[in-house]
């Protein structure tokens, strides 16, 4: 890239759009909020070139050209792209793919699901899975490929849900995964999704949103089970706090499931995880899982704030 010095000055002056001149003299426009990351990766030699509307990443001795639009659809920073490339995911034909798996866009959650195998401990073969907080379908697709009989992928966030449906389609899993654009709570009603940007991971908080946004129908877990005649084999939850709502306020329904696999978010709710464990241990054997993954990804990880539990019902 030819004009880093001028670009840095414009960045310092808080220009909303920075123009980068590539080695082939083409010009690309980048938002100010991603320029800092581009600059850092350029000096780390992880970005080596640009051309027209693409940027060349250099990972593990290989060069990968990624369109600017796709970079903007990734996570808040470039870690998801760099990790995906380091794990040999490729972007071609408008999709990220590895082996027979495809995704419309790359997200850190996809890497966690397929590379760290964050739910590898769950026994889903020939079982039905209720996936609360399905995001763009990473866990639903993972469960289906691991042999789940049916997966009910529940995602309230409208942008994430749209991407979820697309990912189910491109992986030809329409017969196994059933997407539901609803929220789940201990009472019926509606919840407001105030952050509707597709690039942001959805947050279905323990507390209701007070802001403006898109109104999404909220149903009880029990009604969903009855409506779709779901076998209560496996319940997966990753919903930024709603797991507390369901376990503490609708324990009767939650306890119908043979297995529970969920990330707890004590920092969102202000409720210690021991409150969940005390209730669950009545009928489940529970254990903390994936501690090595949290320690790897979060140097200052606090088990009391966030973690993952796997509970199996005693026979």
mmCIF file of N, CA and C in Angstrom, residues 5-6 19 56 59 108 113-114 117 128 172 179 195 199 210-211 221 235 241 246 267 271 294 296 301:
data_model
loop_
_atom_site.group_PDB
_atom_site.id
_atom_site.type_symbol
_atom_site.label_atom_id
_atom_site.label_comp_id
_atom_site.label_asym_id
_atom_site.label_seq_id
_atom_site.Cartn_x
_atom_site.Cartn_y
_atom_site.Cartn_z
ATOM 1 N N UNK A 5 1.190 7.057 5.175
ATOM 2 C CA UNK A 5 1.456 8.274 5.939
ATOM 3 C C UNK A 5 0.283 9.253 5.844
ATOM 4 N N UNK A 6 -0.194 9.487 4.626
ATOM 5 C CA UNK A 6 -1.332 10.397 4.426
ATOM 6 C C UNK A 6 -2.583 9.837 5.096
ATOM 7 N N UNK A 19 -9.047 6.849 2.429
ATOM 8 C CA UNK A 19 -8.722 6.301 1.111
ATOM 9 C C UNK A 19 -7.341 5.661 1.162
ATOM 10 N N UNK A 56 -5.463 -8.197 0.835
ATOM 11 C CA UNK A 56 -4.714 -9.460 0.863
ATOM 12 C C UNK A 56 -4.192 -9.726 2.270
ATOM 13 N N UNK A 59 -1.334 -15.319 5.854
ATOM 14 C CA UNK A 59 -1.485 -16.194 7.021
ATOM 15 C C UNK A 59 -0.865 -17.550 6.716
ATOM 16 N N UNK A 108 -16.667 -15.180 14.971
ATOM 17 C CA UNK A 108 -15.875 -15.870 15.986
ATOM 18 C C UNK A 108 -16.614 -17.098 16.516
ATOM 19 N N UNK A 113 -17.217 -22.981 17.577
ATOM 20 C CA UNK A 113 -18.041 -24.184 17.443
ATOM 21 C C UNK A 113 -17.321 -25.301 16.701
ATOM 22 N N UNK A 114 -16.687 -24.968 15.577
ATOM 23 C CA UNK A 114 -16.115 -26.019 14.735
ATOM 24 C C UNK A 114 -14.641 -26.311 15.000
ATOM 25 N N UNK A 117 -14.572 -26.847 19.126
ATOM 26 C CA UNK A 117 -15.623 -27.839 19.443
ATOM 27 C C UNK A 117 -16.190 -27.598 20.843
ATOM 28 N N UNK A 128 -33.035 -35.139 19.425
ATOM 29 C CA UNK A 128 -33.565 -33.822 19.080
ATOM 30 C C UNK A 128 -32.901 -32.778 19.969
ATOM 31 N N UNK A 172 -27.643 -27.507 2.799
ATOM 32 C CA UNK A 172 -28.657 -28.522 2.458
ATOM 33 C C UNK A 172 -29.146 -29.275 3.697
ATOM 34 N N UNK A 179 -35.590 -23.517 11.683
ATOM 35 C CA UNK A 179 -35.328 -22.202 12.277
ATOM 36 C C UNK A 179 -36.605 -21.555 12.806
ATOM 37 N N UNK A 195 -30.513 -3.785 18.911
ATOM 38 C CA UNK A 195 -29.339 -3.792 18.036
ATOM 39 C C UNK A 195 -29.631 -4.722 16.878
ATOM 40 N N UNK A 199 -23.922 -7.746 11.653
ATOM 41 C CA UNK A 199 -22.553 -8.086 12.005
ATOM 42 C C UNK A 199 -22.338 -8.256 13.503
ATOM 43 N N UNK A 210 -35.227 -1.544 26.815
ATOM 44 C CA UNK A 210 -36.076 -0.360 26.973
ATOM 45 C C UNK A 210 -36.048 0.533 25.733
ATOM 46 N N UNK A 211 -35.155 0.229 24.787
ATOM 47 C CA UNK A 211 -34.972 1.103 23.636
ATOM 48 C C UNK A 211 -35.901 0.775 22.486
ATOM 49 N N UNK A 221 -40.929 -21.948 26.713
ATOM 50 C CA UNK A 221 -40.285 -23.175 26.241
ATOM 51 C C UNK A 221 -41.294 -24.316 26.189
ATOM 52 N N UNK A 235 -31.071 -29.697 25.464
ATOM 53 C CA UNK A 235 -31.352 -28.269 25.453
ATOM 54 C C UNK A 235 -30.024 -27.525 25.506
ATOM 55 N N UNK A 241 -27.951 -14.492 29.101
ATOM 56 C CA UNK A 241 -28.656 -14.250 30.351
ATOM 57 C C UNK A 241 -30.014 -14.896 30.450
ATOM 58 N N UNK A 246 -34.930 -18.883 32.336
ATOM 59 C CA UNK A 246 -35.571 -20.177 32.079
ATOM 60 C C UNK A 246 -35.351 -21.157 33.229
ATOM 61 N N UNK A 267 -22.395 -12.238 34.775
ATOM 62 C CA UNK A 267 -22.097 -10.804 34.707
ATOM 63 C C UNK A 267 -23.269 -10.006 34.134
ATOM 64 N N UNK A 271 -26.521 -12.638 39.121
ATOM 65 C CA UNK A 271 -26.881 -13.817 39.917
ATOM 66 C C UNK A 271 -25.741 -14.826 39.830
ATOM 67 N N UNK A 294 -11.812 -21.133 27.602
ATOM 68 C CA UNK A 294 -11.957 -19.794 28.168
ATOM 69 C C UNK A 294 -10.597 -19.220 28.553
ATOM 70 N N UNK A 296 -7.746 -19.943 27.246
ATOM 71 C CA UNK A 296 -6.985 -19.652 26.031
ATOM 72 C C UNK A 296 -7.445 -18.348 25.387
ATOM 73 N N UNK A 301 -9.972 -14.347 32.312
ATOM 74 C CA UNK A 301 -11.255 -15.034 32.483
ATOM 75 C C UNK A 301 -11.577 -15.267 33.949
#
